[in-house]
mmCIF file of N, CA and C in Angstrom:
data_model
loop_
_atom_site.group_PDB
_atom_site.id
_atom_site.type_symbol
_atom_site.label_atom_id
_atom_site.label_comp_id
_atom_site.label_asym_id
_atom_site.label_seq_id
_atom_site.Cartn_x
_atom_site.Cartn_y
_atom_site.Cartn_z
ATOM 1 N N UNK A 25 98.797 176.223 119.541
ATOM 2 C CA UNK A 25 99.668 176.276 118.397
ATOM 3 C C UNK A 25 98.855 175.833 117.165
ATOM 4 N N UNK A 26 98.887 176.620 116.139
ATOM 5 C CA UNK A 26 98.166 176.283 114.911
ATOM 6 C C UNK A 26 99.133 175.573 113.979
ATOM 7 N N UNK A 27 98.747 174.397 113.556
ATOM 8 C CA UNK A 27 99.595 173.597 112.659
ATOM 9 C C UNK A 27 99.101 173.766 111.248
ATOM 10 N N UNK A 28 100.027 173.954 110.352
ATOM 11 C CA UNK A 28 99.700 174.060 108.941
ATOM 12 C C UNK A 28 99.501 172.666 108.364
ATOM 13 N N UNK A 29 98.639 172.553 107.345
ATOM 14 C CA UNK A 29 98.476 171.251 106.718
ATOM 15 C C UNK A 29 99.743 170.887 105.942
ATOM 16 N N UNK A 30 100.057 169.597 105.843
ATOM 17 C CA UNK A 30 101.245 169.215 105.078
ATOM 18 C C UNK A 30 101.104 169.570 103.610
ATOM 19 N N UNK A 31 102.232 169.848 102.985
ATOM 20 C CA UNK A 31 102.201 170.145 101.569
ATOM 21 C C UNK A 31 101.743 168.907 100.810
ATOM 22 N N UNK A 32 100.926 169.112 99.833
ATOM 23 C CA UNK A 32 100.455 167.983 99.036
ATOM 24 C C UNK A 32 101.598 167.472 98.187
ATOM 25 N N UNK A 33 101.772 166.182 98.178
ATOM 26 C CA UNK A 33 102.845 165.562 97.417
ATOM 27 C C UNK A 33 102.233 164.515 96.516
ATOM 28 N N UNK A 34 102.619 164.546 95.256
ATOM 29 C CA UNK A 34 102.188 163.514 94.344
ATOM 30 C C UNK A 34 103.221 162.424 94.323
ATOM 31 N N UNK A 35 102.783 161.184 94.401
ATOM 32 C CA UNK A 35 103.696 160.067 94.394
ATOM 33 C C UNK A 35 103.548 159.274 93.105
ATOM 34 N N UNK A 36 104.445 159.509 92.125
ATOM 35 C CA UNK A 36 104.382 158.663 90.955
ATOM 36 C C UNK A 36 104.834 157.270 91.348
ATOM 37 N N UNK A 37 104.131 156.274 90.931
ATOM 38 C CA UNK A 37 104.417 154.912 91.383
ATOM 39 C C UNK A 37 104.292 154.005 90.170
ATOM 40 N N UNK A 38 105.371 153.302 89.886
ATOM 41 C CA UNK A 38 105.397 152.418 88.742
ATOM 42 C C UNK A 38 105.795 151.030 89.183
ATOM 43 N N UNK A 39 105.169 150.018 88.614
ATOM 44 C CA UNK A 39 105.510 148.640 88.958
ATOM 45 C C UNK A 39 105.405 147.765 87.721
ATOM 46 N N UNK A 40 106.097 146.670 87.747
ATOM 47 C CA UNK A 40 105.966 145.678 86.696
ATOM 48 C C UNK A 40 104.861 144.712 87.073
ATOM 49 N N UNK A 41 104.207 144.125 86.079
ATOM 50 C CA UNK A 41 103.207 143.099 86.379
ATOM 51 C C UNK A 41 103.910 141.947 87.063
ATOM 52 N N UNK A 42 103.357 141.493 88.168
ATOM 53 C CA UNK A 42 104.008 140.389 88.870
ATOM 54 C C UNK A 42 103.081 139.182 89.064
ATOM 55 N N UNK A 43 101.800 139.400 89.118
ATOM 56 C CA UNK A 43 100.898 138.293 89.396
ATOM 57 C C UNK A 43 100.630 137.449 88.139
ATOM 58 N N UNK A 44 100.269 136.199 88.353
ATOM 59 C CA UNK A 44 99.977 135.302 87.235
ATOM 60 C C UNK A 44 98.806 135.840 86.419
ATOM 61 N N UNK A 45 97.759 136.288 87.096
ATOM 62 C CA UNK A 45 96.561 136.771 86.424
ATOM 63 C C UNK A 45 96.924 137.953 85.498
ATOM 64 N N UNK A 46 97.682 138.905 86.020
ATOM 65 C CA UNK A 46 98.065 140.059 85.215
ATOM 66 C C UNK A 46 98.998 139.641 84.097
ATOM 67 N N UNK A 47 99.883 138.675 84.370
ATOM 68 C CA UNK A 47 100.803 138.216 83.353
ATOM 69 C C UNK A 47 100.053 137.593 82.170
ATOM 70 N N UNK A 48 99.001 136.806 82.499
ATOM 71 C CA UNK A 48 98.174 136.171 81.446
ATOM 72 C C UNK A 48 97.418 137.244 80.654
ATOM 73 N N UNK A 49 96.917 138.264 81.324
ATOM 74 C CA UNK A 49 96.237 139.340 80.643
ATOM 75 C C UNK A 49 97.190 140.069 79.697
ATOM 76 N N UNK A 50 98.424 140.267 80.150
ATOM 77 C CA UNK A 50 99.432 140.916 79.307
ATOM 78 C C UNK A 50 99.745 140.091 78.078
ATOM 79 N N UNK A 51 99.834 138.765 78.245
ATOM 80 C CA UNK A 51 100.119 137.896 77.105
ATOM 81 C C UNK A 51 98.975 137.958 76.111
ATOM 82 N N UNK A 52 97.723 137.960 76.595
ATOM 83 C CA UNK A 52 96.596 138.093 75.691
ATOM 84 C C UNK A 52 96.617 139.410 74.949
ATOM 85 N N UNK A 53 96.959 140.455 75.656
ATOM 86 C CA UNK A 53 97.047 141.778 75.024
ATOM 87 C C UNK A 53 98.165 141.804 73.989
ATOM 88 N N UNK A 54 99.299 141.184 74.327
ATOM 89 C CA UNK A 54 100.432 141.147 73.374
ATOM 90 C C UNK A 54 100.067 140.354 72.116
ATOM 91 N N UNK A 55 99.300 139.292 72.291
ATOM 92 C CA UNK A 55 98.896 138.493 71.128
ATOM 93 C C UNK A 55 97.953 139.287 70.217
ATOM 94 N N UNK A 56 97.090 140.101 70.846
ATOM 95 C CA UNK A 56 96.159 140.909 70.057
ATOM 96 C C UNK A 56 96.808 142.155 69.451
ATOM 97 N N UNK A 57 97.851 142.609 70.057
ATOM 98 C CA UNK A 57 98.517 143.827 69.587
ATOM 99 C C UNK A 57 99.947 143.472 69.178
ATOM 100 N N UNK A 58 100.191 143.376 67.898
ATOM 101 C CA UNK A 58 101.481 142.919 67.397
ATOM 102 C C UNK A 58 102.570 143.988 67.556
ATOM 103 N N UNK A 59 102.232 145.241 67.870
ATOM 104 C CA UNK A 59 103.226 146.300 68.029
ATOM 105 C C UNK A 59 104.033 146.190 69.310
ATOM 106 N N UNK A 60 103.536 145.413 70.260
ATOM 107 C CA UNK A 60 104.249 145.238 71.525
ATOM 108 C C UNK A 60 105.411 144.273 71.308
ATOM 109 N N UNK A 61 106.549 144.642 71.752
ATOM 110 C CA UNK A 61 107.701 143.776 71.578
ATOM 111 C C UNK A 61 107.716 142.704 72.666
ATOM 112 N N UNK A 62 107.915 141.416 72.298
ATOM 113 C CA UNK A 62 107.906 140.356 73.294
ATOM 114 C C UNK A 62 109.129 140.477 74.227
ATOM 115 N N UNK A 63 108.933 140.093 75.441
ATOM 116 C CA UNK A 63 110.034 140.128 76.418
ATOM 117 C C UNK A 63 110.189 141.487 77.092
ATOM 118 N N UNK A 64 109.521 142.484 76.574
ATOM 119 C CA UNK A 64 109.611 143.831 77.192
ATOM 120 C C UNK A 64 108.487 143.987 78.204
ATOM 121 N N UNK A 65 108.804 144.190 79.488
ATOM 122 C CA UNK A 65 107.762 144.262 80.513
ATOM 123 C C UNK A 65 106.941 145.538 80.357
ATOM 124 N N UNK A 66 105.624 145.380 80.559
ATOM 125 C CA UNK A 66 104.766 146.532 80.550
ATOM 126 C C UNK A 66 104.784 147.170 81.941
ATOM 127 N N UNK A 67 104.517 148.467 81.992
ATOM 128 C CA UNK A 67 104.515 149.173 83.274
ATOM 129 C C UNK A 67 103.129 149.800 83.483
ATOM 130 N N UNK A 68 102.789 149.885 84.735
ATOM 131 C CA UNK A 68 101.559 150.581 85.120
ATOM 132 C C UNK A 68 101.957 151.761 85.978
ATOM 133 N N UNK A 69 101.273 152.838 85.834
ATOM 134 C CA UNK A 69 101.532 154.021 86.647
ATOM 135 C C UNK A 69 100.310 154.303 87.514
ATOM 136 N N UNK A 70 100.555 154.626 88.760
ATOM 137 C CA UNK A 70 99.514 154.966 89.689
ATOM 138 C C UNK A 70 99.781 156.389 90.205
ATOM 139 N N UNK A 71 98.746 157.193 90.318
ATOM 140 C CA UNK A 71 98.865 158.551 90.841
ATOM 141 C C UNK A 71 98.219 158.564 92.224
ATOM 142 N N UNK A 72 99.045 158.885 93.218
ATOM 143 C CA UNK A 72 98.592 158.916 94.608
ATOM 144 C C UNK A 72 98.832 160.307 95.167
ATOM 145 N N UNK A 73 98.176 160.610 96.266
ATOM 146 C CA UNK A 73 98.381 161.917 96.879
ATOM 147 C C UNK A 73 98.183 161.805 98.403
ATOM 148 N N UNK A 74 98.717 162.825 99.092
ATOM 149 C CA UNK A 74 98.518 162.896 100.551
ATOM 150 C C UNK A 74 97.064 163.186 100.854
ATOM 151 N N UNK A 75 96.568 162.574 101.885
ATOM 152 C CA UNK A 75 95.201 162.835 102.333
ATOM 153 C C UNK A 75 95.188 164.209 102.985
ATOM 154 N N UNK A 76 94.239 165.034 102.632
ATOM 155 C CA UNK A 76 94.150 166.387 103.198
ATOM 156 C C UNK A 76 93.623 166.324 104.625
ATOM 157 N N UNK A 77 94.268 167.014 105.558
ATOM 158 C CA UNK A 77 93.774 167.026 106.940
ATOM 159 C C UNK A 77 92.524 167.876 107.068
ATOM 160 N N UNK A 78 91.741 167.580 108.094
ATOM 161 C CA UNK A 78 90.529 168.325 108.369
ATOM 162 C C UNK A 78 90.771 169.249 109.554
ATOM 163 N N UNK A 79 90.155 170.425 109.515
ATOM 164 C CA UNK A 79 90.294 171.410 110.589
ATOM 165 C C UNK A 79 89.414 171.026 111.753
ATOM 166 N N UNK A 80 89.996 170.958 112.951
ATOM 167 C CA UNK A 80 89.251 170.652 114.169
ATOM 168 C C UNK A 80 88.982 171.964 114.893
ATOM 169 N N UNK A 81 87.731 172.355 114.971
ATOM 170 C CA UNK A 81 87.363 173.629 115.612
ATOM 171 C C UNK A 81 87.666 173.635 117.099
ATOM 172 N N UNK A 82 87.494 172.478 117.755
ATOM 173 C CA UNK A 82 87.702 172.426 119.222
ATOM 174 C C UNK A 82 89.168 172.683 119.592
ATOM 175 N N UNK A 83 90.080 172.008 118.942
ATOM 176 C CA UNK A 83 91.500 172.160 119.276
ATOM 177 C C UNK A 83 92.238 173.144 118.388
ATOM 178 N N UNK A 84 91.559 173.664 117.358
ATOM 179 C CA UNK A 84 92.128 174.657 116.449
ATOM 180 C C UNK A 84 93.395 174.172 115.744
ATOM 181 N N UNK A 85 93.364 172.928 115.296
ATOM 182 C CA UNK A 85 94.494 172.368 114.545
ATOM 183 C C UNK A 85 93.959 171.503 113.393
ATOM 184 N N UNK A 86 94.808 171.270 112.401
ATOM 185 C CA UNK A 86 94.483 170.334 111.338
ATOM 186 C C UNK A 86 94.767 168.929 111.851
ATOM 187 N N UNK A 87 93.881 167.980 111.541
ATOM 188 C CA UNK A 87 94.040 166.617 112.036
ATOM 189 C C UNK A 87 93.743 165.586 110.954
ATOM 190 N N UNK A 88 94.394 164.434 111.089
ATOM 191 C CA UNK A 88 94.118 163.259 110.263
ATOM 192 C C UNK A 88 93.661 162.146 111.184
ATOM 193 N N UNK A 89 92.748 161.305 110.728
ATOM 194 C CA UNK A 89 92.276 160.196 111.518
ATOM 195 C C UNK A 89 93.143 158.976 111.237
ATOM 196 N N UNK A 90 93.967 158.575 112.217
ATOM 197 C CA UNK A 90 94.829 157.410 112.051
ATOM 198 C C UNK A 90 94.234 156.181 112.702
ATOM 199 N N UNK A 91 93.005 156.237 113.136
ATOM 200 C CA UNK A 91 92.347 155.079 113.724
ATOM 201 C C UNK A 91 92.999 154.570 114.986
ATOM 202 N N UNK A 92 93.610 155.455 115.757
ATOM 203 C CA UNK A 92 94.254 155.074 117.012
ATOM 204 C C UNK A 92 95.661 154.511 116.860
ATOM 205 N N UNK A 93 96.166 154.400 115.640
ATOM 206 C CA UNK A 93 97.489 153.813 115.404
ATOM 207 C C UNK A 93 98.618 154.802 115.701
ATOM 208 N N UNK A 94 98.357 156.100 115.566
ATOM 209 C CA UNK A 94 99.368 157.121 115.793
ATOM 210 C C UNK A 94 99.004 157.867 117.061
ATOM 211 N N UNK A 95 99.953 157.994 117.984
ATOM 212 C CA UNK A 95 99.641 158.568 119.304
ATOM 213 C C UNK A 95 100.244 159.937 119.533
ATOM 214 N N UNK A 96 101.205 160.372 118.697
ATOM 215 C CA UNK A 96 101.826 161.672 118.902
ATOM 216 C C UNK A 96 101.741 162.538 117.645
ATOM 217 N N UNK A 97 101.579 163.823 117.880
ATOM 218 C CA UNK A 97 101.580 164.775 116.758
ATOM 219 C C UNK A 97 102.988 164.923 116.220
ATOM 220 N N UNK A 98 103.114 165.010 114.930
ATOM 221 C CA UNK A 98 104.408 165.194 114.279
ATOM 222 C C UNK A 98 104.191 165.713 112.874
ATOM 223 N N UNK A 99 105.116 166.538 112.400
ATOM 224 C CA UNK A 99 105.059 167.003 111.026
ATOM 225 C C UNK A 99 105.343 165.859 110.067
ATOM 226 N N UNK A 100 105.896 164.754 110.566
ATOM 227 C CA UNK A 100 106.238 163.606 109.726
ATOM 228 C C UNK A 100 105.059 162.659 109.515
ATOM 229 N N UNK A 101 103.977 162.828 110.242
ATOM 230 C CA UNK A 101 102.789 161.975 110.070
ATOM 231 C C UNK A 101 102.147 162.254 108.717
ATOM 232 N N UNK A 102 101.785 161.200 108.007
ATOM 233 C CA UNK A 102 101.095 161.399 106.742
ATOM 234 C C UNK A 102 100.284 160.160 106.356
ATOM 235 N N UNK A 103 99.338 160.380 105.459
ATOM 236 C CA UNK A 103 98.523 159.308 104.901
ATOM 237 C C UNK A 103 98.497 159.510 103.378
ATOM 238 N N UNK A 104 98.494 158.380 102.656
ATOM 239 C CA UNK A 104 98.472 158.443 101.185
ATOM 240 C C UNK A 104 97.200 157.767 100.695
ATOM 241 N N UNK A 105 96.538 158.419 99.760
ATOM 242 C CA UNK A 105 95.315 157.888 99.146
ATOM 243 C C UNK A 105 95.573 157.487 97.705
ATOM 244 N N UNK A 106 94.873 156.438 97.294
ATOM 245 C CA UNK A 106 94.890 155.983 95.900
ATOM 246 C C UNK A 106 93.456 155.672 95.518
ATOM 247 N N UNK A 107 92.945 156.416 94.547
ATOM 248 C CA UNK A 107 91.555 156.270 94.087
ATOM 249 C C UNK A 107 90.577 156.445 95.235
ATOM 250 N N UNK A 108 90.817 157.435 96.094
ATOM 251 C CA UNK A 108 89.930 157.730 97.203
ATOM 252 C C UNK A 108 90.005 156.804 98.374
ATOM 253 N N UNK A 109 90.946 155.855 98.347
ATOM 254 C CA UNK A 109 91.087 154.882 99.426
ATOM 255 C C UNK A 109 92.465 155.030 100.056
ATOM 256 N N UNK A 110 92.502 155.019 101.389
ATOM 257 C CA UNK A 110 93.784 155.143 102.089
ATOM 258 C C UNK A 110 94.597 153.858 101.898
ATOM 259 N N UNK A 111 95.825 153.993 101.380
ATOM 260 C CA UNK A 111 96.665 152.806 101.116
ATOM 261 C C UNK A 111 97.949 152.803 101.949
ATOM 262 N N UNK A 112 98.244 153.915 102.613
ATOM 263 C CA UNK A 112 99.474 153.946 103.439
ATOM 264 C C UNK A 112 99.317 155.030 104.484
ATOM 265 N N UNK A 113 99.837 154.751 105.692
ATOM 266 C CA UNK A 113 99.905 155.772 106.723
ATOM 267 C C UNK A 113 101.183 155.575 107.520
ATOM 268 N N UNK A 114 101.761 156.686 107.930
ATOM 269 C CA UNK A 114 103.009 156.689 108.660
ATOM 270 C C UNK A 114 102.868 157.729 109.762
ATOM 271 N N UNK A 115 103.247 157.355 110.991
ATOM 272 C CA UNK A 115 103.131 158.317 112.071
ATOM 273 C C UNK A 115 103.931 157.947 113.303
ATOM 274 N N UNK A 116 104.146 158.944 114.133
ATOM 275 C CA UNK A 116 104.919 158.787 115.347
ATOM 276 C C UNK A 116 104.063 158.180 116.457
ATOM 277 N N UNK A 117 104.644 157.197 117.139
ATOM 278 C CA UNK A 117 103.943 156.574 118.268
ATOM 279 C C UNK A 117 104.678 156.781 119.578
ATOM 280 N N UNK A 118 105.948 157.164 119.517
ATOM 281 C CA UNK A 118 106.758 157.410 120.716
ATOM 282 C C UNK A 118 107.898 158.353 120.297
ATOM 283 N N UNK A 119 108.747 158.732 121.221
ATOM 284 C CA UNK A 119 109.830 159.659 120.952
ATOM 285 C C UNK A 119 110.584 159.425 119.657
ATOM 286 N N UNK A 120 111.125 158.225 119.472
ATOM 287 C CA UNK A 120 111.843 157.872 118.246
ATOM 288 C C UNK A 120 111.245 156.631 117.580
ATOM 289 N N UNK A 121 109.990 156.353 117.844
ATOM 290 C CA UNK A 121 109.328 155.156 117.252
ATOM 291 C C UNK A 121 108.183 155.598 116.348
ATOM 292 N N UNK A 122 108.071 154.938 115.208
ATOM 293 C CA UNK A 122 107.037 155.257 114.227
ATOM 294 C C UNK A 122 106.303 153.966 113.827
ATOM 295 N N UNK A 123 105.132 154.150 113.267
ATOM 296 C CA UNK A 123 104.379 153.033 112.735
ATOM 297 C C UNK A 123 104.145 153.260 111.257
ATOM 298 N N UNK A 124 104.172 152.171 110.474
ATOM 299 C CA UNK A 124 103.965 152.241 109.033
ATOM 300 C C UNK A 124 102.959 151.172 108.642
ATOM 301 N N UNK A 125 101.817 151.586 108.119
ATOM 302 C CA UNK A 125 100.790 150.654 107.642
ATOM 303 C C UNK A 125 100.650 150.876 106.139
ATOM 304 N N UNK A 126 100.573 149.786 105.387
ATOM 305 C CA UNK A 126 100.444 149.925 103.934
ATOM 306 C C UNK A 126 99.678 148.721 103.383
ATOM 307 N N UNK A 127 99.231 148.866 102.142
ATOM 308 C CA UNK A 127 98.546 147.796 101.420
ATOM 309 C C UNK A 127 98.780 148.002 99.949
ATOM 310 N N UNK A 128 98.217 147.124 99.117
ATOM 311 C CA UNK A 128 98.358 147.245 97.672
ATOM 312 C C UNK A 128 97.966 148.656 97.267
ATOM 313 N N UNK A 129 98.690 149.319 96.417
ATOM 314 C CA UNK A 129 99.699 148.833 95.460
ATOM 315 C C UNK A 129 101.133 148.914 95.999
ATOM 316 N N UNK A 130 101.343 149.211 97.278
ATOM 317 C CA UNK A 130 102.693 149.259 97.821
ATOM 318 C C UNK A 130 103.209 147.877 98.217
ATOM 319 N N UNK A 131 104.501 147.648 98.023
ATOM 320 C CA UNK A 131 105.168 146.502 98.607
ATOM 321 C C UNK A 131 105.864 147.014 99.869
ATOM 322 N N UNK A 132 106.389 146.118 100.697
ATOM 323 C CA UNK A 132 107.049 146.537 101.918
ATOM 324 C C UNK A 132 108.237 147.447 101.642
ATOM 325 N N UNK A 133 109.034 147.106 100.645
ATOM 326 C CA UNK A 133 110.209 147.908 100.325
ATOM 327 C C UNK A 133 109.788 149.279 99.820
ATOM 328 N N UNK A 134 108.787 149.356 98.971
ATOM 329 C CA UNK A 134 108.331 150.630 98.442
ATOM 330 C C UNK A 134 107.758 151.517 99.558
ATOM 331 N N UNK A 135 106.950 150.932 100.432
ATOM 332 C CA UNK A 135 106.357 151.713 101.532
ATOM 333 C C UNK A 135 107.454 152.234 102.444
ATOM 334 N N UNK A 136 108.436 151.386 102.743
ATOM 335 C CA UNK A 136 109.542 151.814 103.609
ATOM 336 C C UNK A 136 110.349 152.934 102.935
ATOM 337 N N UNK A 137 110.558 152.848 101.630
ATOM 338 C CA UNK A 137 111.310 153.876 100.898
ATOM 339 C C UNK A 137 110.581 155.229 100.959
ATOM 340 N N UNK A 138 109.270 155.214 100.780
ATOM 341 C CA UNK A 138 108.490 156.457 100.851
ATOM 342 C C UNK A 138 108.562 157.052 102.254
ATOM 343 N N UNK A 139 108.414 156.200 103.269
ATOM 344 C CA UNK A 139 108.462 156.674 104.666
ATOM 345 C C UNK A 139 109.863 157.217 104.994
ATOM 346 N N UNK A 140 110.890 156.516 104.545
ATOM 347 C CA UNK A 140 112.261 156.998 104.805
ATOM 348 C C UNK A 140 112.537 158.315 104.108
ATOM 349 N N UNK A 141 112.059 158.444 102.884
ATOM 350 C CA UNK A 141 112.219 159.723 102.164
ATOM 351 C C UNK A 141 111.506 160.861 102.889
ATOM 352 N N UNK A 142 110.335 160.587 103.436
ATOM 353 C CA UNK A 142 109.584 161.598 104.180
ATOM 354 C C UNK A 142 110.337 162.019 105.425
ATOM 355 N N UNK A 143 110.858 161.080 106.183
ATOM 356 C CA UNK A 143 111.566 161.393 107.409
ATOM 357 C C UNK A 143 112.835 162.197 107.133
ATOM 358 N N UNK A 144 113.617 161.755 106.191
ATOM 359 C CA UNK A 144 114.882 162.443 105.890
ATOM 360 C C UNK A 144 114.638 163.821 105.269
ATOM 361 N N UNK A 145 113.538 163.996 104.526
ATOM 362 C CA UNK A 145 113.224 165.291 103.937
ATOM 363 C C UNK A 145 112.922 166.310 105.033
ATOM 364 N N UNK A 146 112.281 165.882 106.065
ATOM 365 C CA UNK A 146 111.875 166.810 107.141
ATOM 366 C C UNK A 146 112.990 167.081 108.159
ATOM 367 N N UNK A 147 114.116 166.400 108.048
ATOM 368 C CA UNK A 147 115.231 166.647 108.962
ATOM 369 C C UNK A 147 115.991 167.921 108.601
ATOM 370 N N UNK A 148 115.837 168.365 107.371
ATOM 371 C CA UNK A 148 116.601 169.541 106.901
ATOM 372 C C UNK A 148 116.115 170.803 107.565
#
């Protein structure tokens, strides 16, 4: 069976500054730039995308390397890259069990929301 690669999806991601270091940088920027209104949180936008699968000549399918974390093939399996680095992966490990791995810039709630949106989108 030949599997098609997943459609590329862009994930717009916006967050408020939360760390002390970033908050101090924002205050310095606000002091230098008088056009910024005080009390209004600044936003950062990150552009992420699905990692493109590679064609495996031996098995004649597109594959992603999940580092042994995903054990079953599924159309719901995906990996997200940010600046060329993998920051999230989601995949099936058993009949109705999945694994979700994530790191910065995702929080647990954000990663879960992306994974849930992916699963429910593919149920249609």
